[in-house]
Amino acid sequence: MQKSVSLHTLGCKLNYSETSTIAGKFSESGFAMKPYGESSDIFVLNTCSVTDNADKECRQIIRSVLNKNPDTYIIVTGCYAQLRPNEIAEIHGVDLVLGANEKFKLFDYVNNFEKKDLSCVFTSPISEVTDFDYAYSSDIDSRTRAFLKIQDGCDYNCSFCTIPLARGKSRSLGIDKVIDNAKKLIDTGYKEIVLTGVNTGDYNYRTDTGNRDYRLMDVLLELEKLNIPRIRISSIEPNLLTDEIIQLVKSSNSICRHFHIPLQSGDPEILKLMRRRYSRDQYEDLIYKLNSEIPGVGIGIDVITGFPQETEEKFMNTVKFLEPLPASYLHIFTYSERKNTFAVTLPGRVDAGSRRERSGILREISNKKRLAFYRKNVDKTHKVLFETVKEDDFIYGFSENYIKTRVKAGHKLENTILNVRISSADTFNFTEGSIAA
Ligand code: SF4
């Protein structure tokens, strides 16, 4: 009888794209796919390690899957599985734990999917993790936007981050494969490709003959030749956003005028403690340069609150830095202690209440920034890729510079790119628009 599988992802876009690849392997092997939440013979959970809630969430999800069907064969993989496999193996009901090197080879480790009393763990030391499986995924199961993984791992050593420990050294997908995969995605009907990686700006591929190095700029140039309607860079470290990439985006019809650039703190001393590779001044210069070179550019900024030694005064330095900065939204993370990082050894912990409060303050600033950005675009026309229809026949989509807008038009616009005139912006959640000529 045909066995069924359902999968669930925690964490970042990269994890989503990798879950899609694992799903593809099940599908190729003849398994029936079930949506997450429905009872299935096998369940795969792709975990994250960004916060220390991971284990709690992992336990809850496994419990709820087993409640529906106690015979479900449970596989857990992802960053948390690489970092703390034994902790996961101890969770009652887990059958198989796969680390970073093993996650795409799960059929090498199991074939009959029969539950046993004990769980099996397969992980490799992170120094041996070199696997790179092509991965892409669609957003909310639509045929609109695909996340294409071009890079994995990270050689940076930010003091708060466990990703290098969970995903290993930086490595990049060969340029030919990037191009082939992008073509496949476009042929399947996707209108937007989001280039994804742990440190996407660090893309660096040397050809087998060793006579050519490809960097992110080269990837963008190659993809531009394919007439892809839209290419978006998921996130890029500020020190890797070069002038030539800025100029390319400025002149391109397909690369989105939208950047997601981690800052993490606006206080120079905290930035140093975080071991980031830029100064506050360099970051500020970059944001102003982007605004002057690329009019209307959308900029998202990652910030962490409550890092050790972030006093009230230092937090206010971040607030004062961010408030006037011409960016369109913030993405806020509340610091949480991670084992085996330098940050966890630092004195001067910030209490949980202050961490939460600071995140709330930054969320307010983010909402104001987004609304101000939306309002600046009222009466302007943008190309919008329509994605989903929600209540009352409104269809929602994003402009190339990441303005969420809706028009009343229903399903017929799904997965089309049309000119939309932004007519009003009353909330930071979305703008209202109408189809323009
Ligand atoms: S750049 Fe820093 S924060 Fe980002 S993945 Fe690498 S180590 Fe982590």
Coordinates of C-alpha atoms and ligand atoms in Angstrom, one line a residue:
M1 CA 0.0 0.0 0.0
Q2 CA 1.2 3.5 -0.8
K3 CA 2.6 5.2 2.3
S4 CA 2.0 8.8 3.0
V5 CA 4.2 11.6 4.4
S6 CA 3.7 15.0 5.7
L7 CA 6.4 17.6 6.5
H8 CA 6.7 20.7 8.6
T9 CA 9.3 23.5 8.7
L10 CA 10.4 25.8 11.5
G11 CA 12.7 28.7 10.9
C12 CA 14.1 30.5 7.9
K13 CA 13.4 30.5 4.1
L14 CA 16.4 28.2 3.6
N15 CA 14.8 25.6 5.8
Y16 CA 11.6 25.9 3.7
S17 CA 13.5 25.4 0.5
E18 CA 15.2 22.3 2.0
T19 CA 12.0 20.8 3.2
S20 CA 10.7 21.1 -0.4
T21 CA 13.7 19.1 -1.6
I22 CA 13.1 16.4 1.0
A23 CA 9.4 16.3 0.0
G24 CA 10.6 15.9 -3.6
K25 CA 12.6 12.9 -2.7
F26 CA 9.6 11.2 -1.0
S27 CA 7.4 12.1 -4.0
E28 CA 10.0 10.6 -6.5
S29 CA 10.0 7.4 -4.3
G30 CA 6.2 7.0 -4.7
F31 CA 5.0 8.4 -1.4
A32 CA 1.7 10.2 -1.2
M33 CA 2.0 13.8 0.2
K34 CA -0.3 14.9 2.9
P35 CA -0.6 18.4 4.2
Y36 CA 0.8 19.2 7.7
G37 CA -1.9 18.5 10.2
E38 CA -3.4 15.5 8.5
S39 CA -2.6 12.1 9.7
S40 CA 0.3 10.4 7.8
D41 CA 2.5 7.3 7.9
I42 CA 5.7 9.4 8.1
F43 CA 6.2 12.8 9.5
V44 CA 9.3 15.0 8.9
L45 CA 10.1 18.0 11.0
N46 CA 12.8 20.4 9.8
T47 CA 13.9 22.3 12.8
C48 CA 15.6 25.6 13.5
S49 CA 18.1 26.7 16.2
V50 CA 17.6 30.4 16.3
T51 CA 15.9 30.5 19.6
D52 CA 16.0 28.2 22.6
N53 CA 12.3 27.5 22.2
A54 CA 13.2 25.0 19.6
D55 CA 13.0 22.0 21.8
K56 CA 9.7 23.0 23.3
E57 CA 8.2 23.6 19.9
C58 CA 9.7 20.3 18.7
R59 CA 8.1 18.4 21.5
Q60 CA 4.7 20.0 21.0
I61 CA 4.6 19.3 17.3
I62 CA 5.6 15.7 17.7
R63 CA 3.1 15.2 20.4
S64 CA 0.3 16.6 18.3
V65 CA 1.3 14.5 15.3
L66 CA 1.4 11.4 17.4
N67 CA -2.0 12.3 19.0
K68 CA -3.6 12.0 15.6
N69 CA -1.8 8.8 14.7
P70 CA 0.4 7.1 17.3
D71 CA 2.0 4.9 14.6
T72 CA 3.5 7.8 12.6
Y73 CA 7.2 7.4 11.9
I74 CA 8.8 10.6 13.1
I75 CA 12.0 12.0 11.5
V76 CA 13.6 15.2 12.8
T77 CA 16.3 17.1 11.0
G78 CA 17.6 20.7 10.6
C79 CA 19.8 22.9 12.7
Y80 CA 18.5 21.8 16.1
A81 CA 19.0 18.2 15.0
Q82 CA 22.6 18.9 14.1
L83 CA 23.4 20.8 17.3
R84 CA 21.6 18.7 19.9
P85 CA 20.7 15.3 18.3
N86 CA 20.6 13.4 21.6
E87 CA 18.2 15.8 23.1
I88 CA 15.8 15.2 20.3
A89 CA 16.4 11.4 20.3
E90 CA 15.2 11.5 23.9
I91 CA 11.8 12.9 22.9
H92 CA 9.3 10.1 23.2
G93 CA 8.1 9.0 19.8
V94 CA 11.1 10.3 17.7
D95 CA 12.3 7.5 15.4
L96 CA 15.1 9.1 13.4
V97 CA 17.4 12.1 13.9
L98 CA 19.4 13.3 10.9
G99 CA 22.1 16.0 10.9
A100 CA 23.1 18.5 8.3
N101 CA 25.1 16.0 6.2
E102 CA 22.4 13.4 6.3
K103 CA 19.2 15.2 5.8
F104 CA 19.0 14.8 2.0
K105 CA 20.1 11.2 2.2
L106 CA 17.4 9.9 4.4
F107 CA 16.6 6.9 2.2
D108 CA 20.2 5.7 2.9
Y109 CA 19.4 5.5 6.5
V110 CA 15.9 4.1 6.5
N111 CA 13.7 2.2 4.1
N112 CA 10.9 0.4 5.9
F113 CA 9.8 3.2 8.2
E114 CA 8.7 0.9 11.0
K115 CA 8.6 2.3 14.5
K116 CA 11.0 0.7 17.0
D117 CA 11.4 1.4 20.7
L118 CA 14.6 3.4 20.4
S119 CA 15.4 6.3 18.1
C120 CA 18.3 6.3 15.7
V121 CA 20.7 9.2 15.4
F122 CA 22.9 10.0 12.3
T123 CA 25.0 13.1 12.4
S124 CA 28.5 14.0 11.3
P125 CA 30.9 16.5 13.0
I126 CA 30.2 19.9 11.6
S127 CA 33.7 20.1 10.2
E128 CA 32.8 17.3 7.8
V129 CA 29.6 18.8 6.6
T130 CA 30.0 19.6 2.9
D131 CA 26.7 18.4 1.5
F132 CA 25.0 20.8 -0.8
D133 CA 21.7 19.7 -2.2
Y134 CA 19.9 21.9 -4.6
A135 CA 16.8 23.2 -2.9
Y136 CA 13.9 25.3 -3.8
S137 CA 10.5 25.9 -2.5
S138 CA 7.4 27.8 -3.3
D139 CA 5.8 30.3 -1.0
I140 CA 2.5 29.1 0.5
D141 CA 2.2 26.4 -2.1
S142 CA 1.6 28.9 -4.9
R143 CA 3.3 29.0 -8.2
T144 CA 4.3 32.6 -7.7
R145 CA 7.5 32.9 -5.8
A146 CA 10.3 30.3 -5.4
F147 CA 13.2 30.3 -3.0
L148 CA 16.3 29.1 -4.7
K149 CA 19.1 28.0 -2.4
I150 CA 22.5 29.0 -3.9
Q151 CA 24.7 29.0 -0.8
D152 CA 24.9 27.3 2.5
G153 CA 26.9 27.6 5.7
C154 CA 28.9 30.6 7.0
D155 CA 32.5 31.4 7.7
Y156 CA 31.7 34.5 9.8
N157 CA 31.8 34.1 13.5
C158 CA 29.2 36.4 14.9
S159 CA 29.3 36.0 18.6
F160 CA 25.6 35.2 19.1
C161 CA 25.1 32.8 16.2
T162 CA 25.0 29.0 16.1
I163 CA 24.4 28.8 12.4
P164 CA 28.1 28.1 11.5
L165 CA 27.9 25.3 14.1
A166 CA 24.7 23.9 12.7
R167 CA 25.4 24.3 9.0
G168 CA 29.1 24.3 8.6
K169 CA 31.5 26.2 6.3
S170 CA 30.3 28.5 3.5
R171 CA 29.8 26.6 0.2
S172 CA 28.0 27.6 -3.0
L173 CA 26.0 25.8 -5.7
G174 CA 27.8 25.6 -9.0
I175 CA 26.8 28.4 -11.4
D176 CA 25.6 25.9 -14.0
K177 CA 23.3 24.3 -11.5
V178 CA 22.0 27.7 -10.4
I179 CA 21.2 28.6 -14.0
D180 CA 19.6 25.2 -14.7
N181 CA 17.5 25.3 -11.6
A182 CA 16.4 28.9 -12.3
K183 CA 15.3 27.8 -15.8
K184 CA 13.3 24.9 -14.3
L185 CA 11.5 27.2 -11.9
I186 CA 10.6 29.6 -14.6
D187 CA 9.4 26.8 -16.9
T188 CA 7.2 25.6 -14.0
G189 CA 5.5 29.0 -14.0
Y190 CA 7.2 30.9 -11.1
K191 CA 7.3 34.6 -11.7
E192 CA 9.8 35.4 -8.9
I193 CA 13.0 33.7 -7.8
V194 CA 14.3 34.6 -4.3
L195 CA 18.0 33.9 -4.0
T196 CA 18.5 32.2 -0.7
G197 CA 21.4 31.2 1.5
V198 CA 22.8 31.5 5.0
N199 CA 25.1 34.2 3.8
T200 CA 24.0 34.7 0.3
G201 CA 26.4 37.6 -0.4
D202 CA 29.3 35.3 0.3
Y203 CA 28.4 33.2 -2.8
N204 CA 31.7 32.0 -4.2
Y205 CA 32.0 29.3 -6.7
R206 CA 35.3 28.3 -8.5
T207 CA 34.9 26.4 -11.7
D208 CA 36.5 22.9 -11.8
T209 CA 39.3 24.1 -14.0
G210 CA 39.9 26.8 -11.4
N211 CA 40.1 29.5 -13.9
R212 CA 37.0 31.5 -12.9
D213 CA 35.5 32.6 -9.7
Y214 CA 31.8 33.4 -9.6
R215 CA 30.5 35.8 -7.0
L216 CA 26.9 36.9 -6.3
M217 CA 27.3 39.7 -8.9
D218 CA 28.1 37.0 -11.5
V219 CA 25.0 35.0 -10.4
L220 CA 22.9 38.1 -10.9
L221 CA 24.3 38.8 -14.3
E222 CA 23.8 35.2 -15.5
L223 CA 20.2 35.2 -14.1
E224 CA 19.4 38.5 -15.8
K225 CA 20.1 36.9 -19.2
L226 CA 17.2 34.4 -18.6
N227 CA 14.4 36.9 -18.8
I228 CA 13.2 35.9 -15.3
P229 CA 10.4 38.4 -14.5
R230 CA 11.7 39.0 -11.0
I231 CA 14.8 38.2 -9.0
R232 CA 15.1 39.1 -5.4
I233 CA 18.0 38.8 -3.0
S234 CA 16.8 37.4 0.2
S235 CA 19.2 39.0 2.7
I236 CA 22.7 40.3 2.3
E237 CA 25.4 41.3 4.8
P238 CA 26.2 45.0 4.5
N239 CA 29.9 44.5 3.9
L240 CA 29.0 42.3 0.9
L241 CA 26.6 44.6 -0.8
T242 CA 29.1 46.1 -3.3
D243 CA 28.9 49.2 -5.5
E244 CA 28.7 47.0 -8.6
I245 CA 25.6 45.1 -7.2
I246 CA 24.0 48.4 -6.4
Q247 CA 24.6 49.7 -9.9
L248 CA 23.3 46.5 -11.4
V249 CA 20.1 46.7 -9.3
K250 CA 19.7 50.3 -10.3
S251 CA 19.8 49.5 -14.0
S252 CA 18.0 46.2 -14.0
N253 CA 14.5 45.5 -15.0
S254 CA 14.3 42.2 -13.2
I255 CA 16.3 42.5 -10.0
C256 CA 14.0 43.9 -7.3
R257 CA 14.8 47.3 -5.7
H258 CA 14.6 45.7 -2.3
F259 CA 17.3 44.7 0.2
H260 CA 17.2 43.0 3.5
I261 CA 20.4 44.1 5.4
P262 CA 21.1 42.9 8.9
L263 CA 22.3 45.6 11.3
Q264 CA 21.8 43.9 14.6
S265 CA 22.7 46.9 16.8
G266 CA 23.1 50.6 16.4
D267 CA 25.5 50.9 19.2
P268 CA 29.2 50.7 18.1
E269 CA 30.4 48.8 21.2
I270 CA 27.6 46.2 21.0
L271 CA 28.4 45.8 17.3
K272 CA 32.0 45.0 18.2
L273 CA 30.9 42.5 20.8
M274 CA 28.7 40.9 18.3
R275 CA 31.8 40.5 16.0
R276 CA 30.0 42.0 13.1
R277 CA 32.1 43.0 10.1
Y278 CA 31.2 46.7 9.7
S279 CA 30.9 49.8 11.8
R280 CA 27.8 51.8 12.5
D281 CA 29.1 54.6 10.2
Q282 CA 29.7 52.2 7.3
Y283 CA 26.2 50.8 7.7
E284 CA 24.7 54.3 7.7
D285 CA 26.6 55.3 4.6
L286 CA 25.4 52.2 2.8
I287 CA 21.7 53.0 3.6
Y288 CA 22.0 56.6 2.4
K289 CA 23.9 55.5 -0.7
L290 CA 21.2 53.0 -1.6
N291 CA 18.5 55.7 -1.2
S292 CA 20.4 58.1 -3.4
E293 CA 21.4 55.6 -6.1
I294 CA 18.1 53.7 -6.3
P295 CA 15.1 56.0 -5.7
G296 CA 12.2 54.2 -4.0
V297 CA 14.4 51.4 -2.8
G298 CA 12.8 49.2 -0.1
I299 CA 15.1 48.4 2.8
G300 CA 14.5 45.9 5.7
I301 CA 16.8 45.8 8.7
D302 CA 17.4 43.0 11.1
V303 CA 18.0 44.1 14.7
I304 CA 18.6 42.1 17.9
T305 CA 17.4 43.4 21.3
G306 CA 18.8 42.5 24.7
F307 CA 22.3 41.4 23.7
P308 CA 24.6 41.1 26.8
Q309 CA 25.8 44.5 28.0
E310 CA 23.0 46.4 26.1
T311 CA 22.3 48.9 28.7
E312 CA 19.3 51.3 28.4
E313 CA 21.7 53.9 27.0
K314 CA 23.1 51.5 24.4
F315 CA 19.6 50.4 23.4
M316 CA 18.7 54.1 23.0
N317 CA 21.7 54.5 20.7
T318 CA 20.1 51.9 18.5
V319 CA 16.7 53.7 18.7
K320 CA 18.3 57.0 17.8
F321 CA 20.2 55.5 15.0
L322 CA 17.3 53.8 13.5
E323 CA 14.6 56.4 13.8
P324 CA 15.9 58.8 11.2
L325 CA 17.4 56.1 8.9
P326 CA 15.7 55.9 5.5
A327 CA 14.6 52.3 5.7
S328 CA 11.2 50.8 5.2
Y329 CA 10.8 48.2 8.0
L330 CA 12.7 46.4 10.8
H331 CA 12.8 42.7 11.5
I332 CA 13.3 42.3 15.2
F333 CA 14.8 39.4 17.1
T334 CA 14.9 39.1 20.9
Y335 CA 18.3 37.8 22.0
S336 CA 18.3 34.4 23.5
E337 CA 21.3 32.6 24.9
R338 CA 22.7 29.9 22.7
K339 CA 25.1 27.2 23.9
N340 CA 28.7 27.2 22.6
T341 CA 28.6 30.8 21.5
F342 CA 31.0 33.6 22.7
A343 CA 28.0 35.8 23.6
V344 CA 26.8 33.3 26.2
T345 CA 30.0 33.8 28.1
L346 CA 29.6 37.6 28.3
P347 CA 28.7 39.2 31.6
G348 CA 25.9 41.8 31.7
R349 CA 22.8 39.8 30.8
V350 CA 19.7 41.8 30.1
D351 CA 16.6 40.6 31.9
A352 CA 13.9 39.0 29.9
G353 CA 11.3 41.8 30.6
S354 CA 13.7 44.5 29.2
R355 CA 14.4 42.3 26.2
R356 CA 10.7 42.0 25.5
E357 CA 10.1 45.7 26.1
R358 CA 12.9 46.8 23.8
S359 CA 11.6 44.5 21.0
G360 CA 8.1 46.1 21.5
I361 CA 9.7 49.6 21.1
L362 CA 11.4 48.6 17.9
R363 CA 8.3 47.0 16.6
E364 CA 6.5 50.4 17.0
I365 CA 9.3 52.1 15.1
S366 CA 9.1 49.4 12.4
N367 CA 5.3 50.0 12.0
K368 CA 5.9 53.7 11.7
K369 CA 8.6 53.3 9.1
R370 CA 6.5 50.9 7.0
L371 CA 3.5 53.2 7.1
A372 CA 5.7 56.2 6.2
F373 CA 7.2 54.2 3.3
Y374 CA 3.8 53.2 2.1
R375 CA 2.5 56.8 2.3
K376 CA 5.5 58.0 0.3
N377 CA 4.4 55.7 -2.5
V378 CA 0.8 56.8 -2.7
D379 CA -0.1 58.0 -6.2
K380 CA 3.0 56.1 -7.6
T381 CA 2.7 53.2 -9.9
H382 CA 4.6 49.9 -9.2
K383 CA 4.8 46.5 -10.8
V384 CA 2.9 44.1 -8.4
L385 CA 3.1 40.3 -8.5
F386 CA -0.3 39.1 -7.3
E387 CA -0.3 36.1 -5.0
T388 CA -3.3 35.2 -2.9
V389 CA -7.0 36.0 -2.8
K390 CA -8.3 36.7 0.6
E391 CA -11.7 37.9 2.0
D392 CA -14.1 39.9 -0.2
D393 CA -12.3 39.0 -3.4
F394 CA -9.3 41.2 -2.6
I395 CA -6.1 39.9 -4.1
Y396 CA -2.8 40.7 -2.5
G397 CA 0.7 41.1 -3.9
F398 CA 4.0 42.7 -3.5
S399 CA 5.7 45.4 -5.5
E400 CA 9.3 45.1 -6.6
N401 CA 10.3 47.4 -3.7
Y402 CA 8.2 45.3 -1.2
I403 CA 5.0 47.3 -0.8
K404 CA 2.1 45.0 0.0
T405 CA -0.9 46.1 -1.8
R406 CA -4.4 44.8 -2.6
V407 CA -6.9 45.3 -5.3
K408 CA -10.4 44.1 -5.7
A409 CA -10.1 41.7 -8.6
G410 CA -10.4 38.0 -7.4
H411 CA -8.5 35.0 -8.6
K412 CA -8.0 36.0 -12.2
L413 CA -4.9 38.0 -11.3
E414 CA -3.1 35.2 -9.4
N415 CA 0.5 34.9 -10.5
T416 CA 0.4 37.9 -12.9
I417 CA 2.5 41.0 -12.7
L418 CA 0.6 44.2 -13.4
N419 CA 1.1 47.9 -13.0
V420 CA -0.7 49.1 -9.9
R421 CA -1.3 52.6 -8.8
I422 CA -1.1 52.9 -5.0
S423 CA -4.2 54.9 -4.0
S424 CA -4.0 55.0 -0.2
A425 CA -2.0 53.8 2.8
D426 CA -4.0 53.8 6.0
T427 CA -2.3 50.9 7.8
F428 CA 1.2 49.5 7.9
N429 CA -0.3 46.1 7.0
F430 CA -1.0 46.9 3.3
T431 CA -1.8 49.6 0.8
E432 CA -4.9 49.9 -1.4
G433 CA -4.3 50.0 -5.2
S434 CA -5.9 49.9 -8.5
I435 CA -4.8 48.4 -11.8
A436 CA -3.1 51.0 -13.9
A437 CA -2.5 51.0 -17.7
Ligands
SF4_1 S1 26.8 36.2 9.1 FE1 26.9 36.0 11.3 S2 24.7 36.0 11.9 FE2 24.8 35.5 9.7 S3 24.9 33.3 9.6 FE3 27.0 34.0 9.6 S4 27.6 33.9 11.7 FE4 25.4 33.8 11.7

